Amino acid sequence: MANSDSATIDLVHSQRKKGFELFVMGVLILCSLVAVAVTVGIVLSLLFEAFRFFERIPLTDFLFGTQWSPQTALRADQVAAEGAFGAVPLITGTLLISFIAMCVATPLGLLSAIYLSEYASKRSRNLIKPALEILAGIPTVVYGFFAALTVAPLLRAGGESVGLNVSSESALAAGLVMGIMIIPLISSLSDDVINAVPQAMRDASLGMGATHSETIRKVVLPSAIPGIAGSLLLAASRAIGETMIVVMAAGLAANLTANPLEAVTTITAQIVALLTGDQEFDSAKTLSAFALGLVLFVTTLVLNVVALRIVRKYQEQYD
Amino acid sequence: MSKTAIISAKDVDVFYGEKQALNKINLDIPENKVTSLIGPSGCGKSTFLRSINRMNDLVDICRVEGSITIKGQDIYAPEVDVVALRAKVGMVFQKPNPFPKSIYENVAYGPKIHGLAKSKTDMDEIVEWSLIKAGLWKEVKDRLDQPGTGLSGGQQQRLCIARTIAVKPQVVLMDEPCSALDPIATAIIEELIDELRNNFTIVIVTHSMQQAARVSQRTAFFHLGELVESGATKSIFTSPEDERTQNYIMGRIG
Amino acid sequence: MTDFITPSSQLKSRKSAEKRFQWYGRGAIFASLAFLVVMVGSILYKGSGAFTTTDVAIVVDLGPEAVDPANPQDARFEKIVKDALKARFPEATKRADRRKLYGLVSNDAGFELERFVLANPDKLGGEVRVWFRASDDFDILLKGTVDRTVDESERRLSDQEIGWIDTLLADGDVKRGFNWSFFTNGDSREPELAGILSALVGSALTLLVCFCFSFPVGILAAIYLEEFAPKNRFSDIIEVNINNLAAVPSIVFGLLGLSMLLNTFGMPRSSPLVGGLVLSLMTLPTIIIAARASLRAVPPSIREAALGMGASPVQATFHHVAPLALPGIMTGTIVGMAQALGETAPLLMIGMVAFIVDVPQSILEPATALPVQIFLWADAPERAFLEKTSAAIIVLLLFLITMNLLAIVLRRRFEKRF
């Protein structure tokens, strides 16, 4: 440090202090790299294990096969000991349940968002918005429990009374409940998007004598479409990746069907089924879970990237 | 009330919550003439304009007292429907605000919601008529399907005017329609306003006294929420009665 | 003639379209909230029963022949309970009847008696009236879940068993009370004895690990990105990465934990250590995003003031900016922790689904977590587990509500400072 009796002022930091700051900076950078490391870790471990799977089962069999029965062999020399690993029924099952969920969540979420941003008074908005967000805060295992033990039996009984045969683990029960779960995702994102539509648009339409709902349907919503599409994509990605509801309510029967009253299974439900309990780690059965995980990761990643890009572009448009 | 007055305001008070924005405004606006409302910023001229087609209803805390009549009908009477009112009293805003749709759709929007066209041919005629009236037809007739937001600022504002007159209102309110435009676009719009007065009664809020002098036959000067004086544009600009008006015109309040 | 008073028929229909549209909106909100109310309500209704329990008093013979006062732990307690039941209802002579009779009390009645004897050695030497936990079927009969009026073949309890229960009731040998053991026991195959303590402790240990990792890393990453990161491609990549990570399905994090932490690094399976690490990777984006937002909310004047006095950028950040942002960061962290507490799927992947009776003592022992316990119980065939599952959900929701209220209070208290 500078001498007290020195006439000059020391403008140079001590080396020790500088070293410490460099060290702190290094720690900071390291911490922010953790997020990147996690992504890299996910990609590497999924790719590595999936690669080992595809060494045993050809990729085309996996992607285009319509038969899913990942039996482990009873004896090592058994014929077709590896079972069948056609992912098509899982993919269609996932899509069917997500489609049902979106059919529930899109109208409910969108109409709620429109009402909250365009009609509701400030007070009721402040009450209803957090109440809707509770739906997003409830753990998915609770939804799964409710779907499996309340909604599914109700649907079954309801179906019976009109002469329909509803499976006790129907795609409908899982999809309905999942739809409710993603309502707040759609409503809060769409709410932001609708609020971002400039007031001048509304003024122009109202000033010509359009009613409020005409203004919303013909001016506000068309301008907000890209943002709303982004929010729907995010919700769809959430539905595809949702696990507990389908594990508990949709079951494990790999049916290739479009009938919502039948039981189907999903990618996530199969991953759980394949990996819970003790297993040898080298069997095709266990490794197939990572191949499914890779499909899931890539699908949701693509949806998210596209959705985030759309939303960001939309926000820039009105900045 | 003069014989030719179409709009007549009597003792109009406007409040935003506790704050009084307009104080006892009495003004008659004659038919098929251009009336300009001038005054320094915050004087209440835009507030008054927006209370003529009840756009102020959109502001929760806004309250209007007194009466405004159009052809003798009180527009604040409880049985009046704002939607029907606004179809008769259109508005053009400060910043051009075309909808993010095609030029055609922009103009057709009003007639569509009010059910003014019985067929596609009807609609085509209305769109063409409106764009001709707004002096935009020649420039856009070959690209009606292109987005209205792709036009230049001045063209956008003329599109907004076309959109407003497409519903055939009786009154067109203009809230500083040229403030966001360059001088050339402004000149075109001013010319247009002069032509439009043959079909419509026009009330225009403007910040520019030259513009008021150029386009309007009548002028009303607002100051601090009060109507200081109104009359023929020529007499307001050449021999104002009130000192405040004189100061403003001379550029001493601004 | 201008006319805006007599509405045309066209205007009338437009007006009713307007009304209809508003009702659609109200209907959508109502439907969503009604679902919430019905779901939570039905769980409360089903779960409330689990907080009370039924005990039965039986006179047992603790004479020297049954229990040797010198070595009380060697007595055959299960037999003593069975003999006492036989003595109470001598009419049950057939084997099948006897089995039903023994089924009135919990399977663990022998252990209960052992505990009682060891705790009260002074009671030895004669007949003593001891309270035993009633079996689950007995319990739910009293709670009215089982309908007595349906045909005998359709019920779990026969007329004979109901007769015994009614006798016990008439004699004042049955009492209902708050189910403390639900909070002090671990998991059990017997619903009347199953409790959530081991799962709660497992969740607490898991969250502790999760917090210890994600909180410091999250804050430091946020500080770097918000205060120091240069505007370049590298920072952009990190930013996009974090946003995308927030939307990766939770089960994928479980796969990462299984493949990396368990198989590559050889960490102990089913342990809160692995569970906590996996959950912390999931909550990291939430914490970073919240922390960045609250760092951004600190006015630049504070930074400038510190820098103007000769503090280095690192000092300015750690001495002045970060402390002011801390309440916001805490709020984000609590919200992230609440998410982690409710998460199930990734824990299934790393084996935290084991049947855990004992309370885990460290973060390296096998453990389970509350949501996983709910998942396991939801699958159990016994009717009485339905109410246990609902009760466990109630406890989980109470914890979540508390955490979120805390977050709201923190936010309210500190939000209007700048």
XYZ file of C-alpha atoms in Angstrom, chain C residues 1-243:
243
model
C -81.856 11.184 -39.521
C -79.285 10.268 -36.931
C -80.681 7.644 -34.639
C -78.777 5.853 -31.969
C -81.642 5.228 -29.611
C -83.872 2.697 -31.310
C -81.548 -0.207 -31.847
C -81.902 -2.074 -35.116
C -82.393 -5.827 -35.032
C -78.869 -6.201 -36.351
C -77.525 -4.213 -33.430
C -79.580 -6.305 -31.044
C -78.006 -9.504 -32.247
C -74.560 -7.946 -32.043
C -75.325 -6.963 -28.490
C -76.328 -10.462 -27.542
C -73.181 -11.812 -29.225
C -71.258 -9.480 -26.942
C -73.081 -10.828 -23.879
C -72.512 -14.406 -24.983
C -68.825 -13.817 -25.490
C -68.438 -12.453 -21.985
C -70.237 -15.469 -20.610
C -67.847 -17.786 -22.425
C -65.001 -16.107 -20.579
C -66.756 -16.309 -17.227
C -67.654 -19.930 -17.939
C -64.044 -20.826 -18.719
C -62.777 -19.282 -15.494
C -65.580 -20.870 -13.537
C -64.890 -24.320 -15.028
C -61.175 -24.106 -14.245
C -61.708 -22.941 -10.687
C -64.545 -25.413 -10.138
C -62.210 -28.233 -11.095
C -59.669 -26.944 -8.577
C -62.289 -26.768 -5.854
C -63.681 -30.217 -6.639
C -60.236 -31.810 -6.742
C -58.964 -30.251 -3.531
C -62.347 -30.697 -1.883
C -62.578 -34.382 -2.713
C -59.062 -34.969 -1.422
C -59.828 -33.100 1.798
C -63.015 -35.098 2.184
C -61.330 -38.427 1.569
C -58.227 -37.625 3.556
C -59.761 -36.103 6.651
C -60.555 -39.586 8.009
C -56.903 -40.528 8.139
C -56.273 -38.005 10.870
C -58.420 -39.954 13.316
C -57.891 -43.546 14.252
C -59.593 -46.301 16.241
C -58.245 -48.159 19.242
C -59.706 -51.238 20.960
C -59.290 -52.146 24.624
C -58.637 -55.802 25.359
C -57.959 -57.411 28.679
C -54.710 -59.349 28.343
C -53.187 -61.791 30.772
C -49.756 -60.606 31.827
C -49.400 -63.163 34.631
C -46.033 -64.785 35.286
C -46.946 -67.742 33.089
C -47.412 -65.515 30.069
C -44.676 -62.995 30.719
C -41.620 -63.867 32.736
C -40.954 -60.746 34.869
C -37.219 -61.415 34.719
C -37.106 -61.592 30.915
C -40.241 -59.816 29.680
C -38.820 -59.405 26.165
C -38.900 -63.159 25.597
C -42.659 -63.494 25.983
C -44.787 -64.499 22.963
C -46.762 -61.288 22.804
C -48.665 -62.111 19.663
C -50.039 -65.265 21.295
C -51.047 -63.293 24.400
C -53.096 -60.909 22.247
C -54.730 -63.796 20.375
C -55.566 -65.597 23.626
C -57.072 -62.408 24.989
C -59.252 -62.044 21.889
C -60.350 -65.655 22.142
C -61.266 -65.092 25.768
C -63.259 -62.003 24.842
C -65.267 -63.769 22.131
C -65.243 -67.508 23.018
C -67.912 -68.240 20.390
C -65.311 -68.112 17.628
C -64.113 -71.669 17.483
C -63.684 -72.386 13.816
C -60.327 -71.635 12.237
C -61.720 -69.148 9.752
C -63.648 -67.363 12.477
C -60.555 -67.183 14.656
C -58.599 -65.596 11.848
C -61.304 -62.989 11.446
C -61.266 -62.430 15.176
C -57.511 -61.805 15.209
C -58.061 -59.423 12.317
C -59.960 -57.013 14.557
C -56.678 -55.575 15.764
C -53.690 -54.561 13.743
C -51.172 -57.176 12.661
C -48.650 -55.374 14.767
C -50.626 -55.811 18.006
C -47.926 -58.141 19.369
C -45.274 -55.432 18.993
C -47.583 -52.884 20.528
C -48.023 -55.123 23.563
C -44.268 -55.674 23.762
C -43.650 -51.947 23.789
C -46.349 -51.519 26.434
C -44.865 -54.197 28.680
C -41.319 -52.921 28.363
C -42.469 -49.395 29.148
C -44.693 -50.404 32.087
C -42.996 -53.298 33.912
C -45.086 -52.511 36.995
C -48.245 -53.684 35.213
C -46.981 -57.274 35.034
C -48.470 -60.022 37.137
C -52.136 -60.062 36.311
C -54.859 -59.084 33.881
C -54.465 -55.644 32.364
C -56.694 -53.689 30.011
C -54.553 -52.525 27.101
C -55.448 -50.361 24.097
C -54.589 -51.758 20.699
C -54.746 -50.138 17.274
C -57.816 -51.465 15.474
C -57.393 -52.921 11.991
C -58.061 -50.799 8.935
C -61.315 -52.567 8.077
C -62.597 -51.983 11.613
C -61.522 -48.330 11.384
C -63.220 -47.536 8.117
C -66.417 -49.282 9.234
C -66.655 -46.801 12.100
C -65.894 -43.907 9.747
C -68.897 -44.951 7.678
C -66.892 -45.689 4.528
C -68.259 -49.226 4.526
C -71.985 -49.512 4.040
C -73.491 -51.945 6.552
C -76.687 -52.354 4.589
C -75.211 -53.934 1.450
C -75.297 -57.692 1.120
C -72.787 -59.551 3.277
C -70.968 -61.133 0.336
C -70.226 -57.664 -1.075
C -68.511 -56.313 2.036
C -65.078 -56.816 3.490
C -66.544 -57.399 6.951
C -68.960 -60.255 7.676
C -72.034 -59.908 9.867
C -70.162 -61.809 12.550
C -67.272 -59.356 12.606
C -69.664 -56.433 12.680
C -71.372 -58.128 15.603
C -68.107 -58.283 17.520
C -67.395 -54.674 16.768
C -70.861 -53.646 17.949
C -70.306 -55.580 21.192
C -66.988 -53.836 21.759
C -68.662 -50.502 21.067
C -71.506 -51.236 23.485
C -69.028 -52.166 26.202
C -67.080 -48.950 25.807
C -63.995 -50.746 24.622
C -63.522 -48.648 21.502
C -62.084 -45.145 21.349
C -61.378 -42.745 18.493
C -58.601 -40.235 18.653
C -56.173 -38.093 16.693
C -53.896 -40.248 14.598
C -50.501 -39.231 15.958
C -48.883 -42.326 14.547
C -49.554 -41.021 11.035
C -46.864 -38.445 11.763
C -44.550 -40.580 13.895
C -44.451 -43.846 11.929
C -42.658 -44.765 8.758
C -44.270 -46.604 5.895
C -45.974 -49.905 6.634
C -47.795 -52.637 4.775
C -50.612 -52.179 7.280
C -52.585 -49.070 6.476
C -53.581 -48.474 10.109
C -49.912 -48.192 11.058
C -48.524 -46.490 7.978
C -47.165 -43.013 8.561
C -45.351 -40.322 6.655
C -42.425 -39.619 8.978
C -39.782 -41.412 6.928
C -41.036 -39.791 3.737
C -41.101 -36.362 5.379
C -37.548 -36.729 6.635
C -36.519 -38.033 3.205
C -38.090 -34.983 1.550
C -36.417 -32.654 4.049
C -32.964 -34.178 3.458
C -33.488 -34.081 -0.305
C -34.550 -30.434 -0.206
C -31.580 -29.606 2.014
C -29.179 -31.034 -0.556
C -31.098 -29.302 -3.321
C -30.922 -25.946 -1.522
C -27.228 -26.237 -0.614
C -26.344 -26.762 -4.248
C -28.823 -24.701 -6.254
C -28.955 -21.595 -4.042
C -25.260 -20.603 -4.149
C -24.745 -21.761 -7.717
C -27.948 -20.043 -8.834
C -27.079 -16.720 -7.214
C -23.492 -16.697 -8.441
C -24.525 -17.618 -11.974
C -27.166 -14.866 -11.917
C -24.637 -12.330 -10.628
C -22.217 -13.206 -13.390
C -24.815 -13.061 -16.128
C -26.440 -9.854 -14.906
C -23.436 -7.859 -13.666
C -20.321 -9.037 -15.415
C -21.038 -11.084 -18.521
C -19.913 -9.321 -21.711
C -22.529 -9.030 -24.432
C -21.300 -11.712 -26.786
C -22.184 -15.060 -28.306
C -20.915 -16.938 -25.295
C -23.285 -15.146 -22.923
C -26.111 -15.593 -25.401
C -25.522 -19.327 -25.461
C -25.671 -19.536 -21.659
C -28.837 -17.467 -21.615
C -30.668 -19.517 -24.261
C -29.459 -22.621 -22.485
C -30.992 -21.611 -19.184
C -34.315 -20.722 -20.779
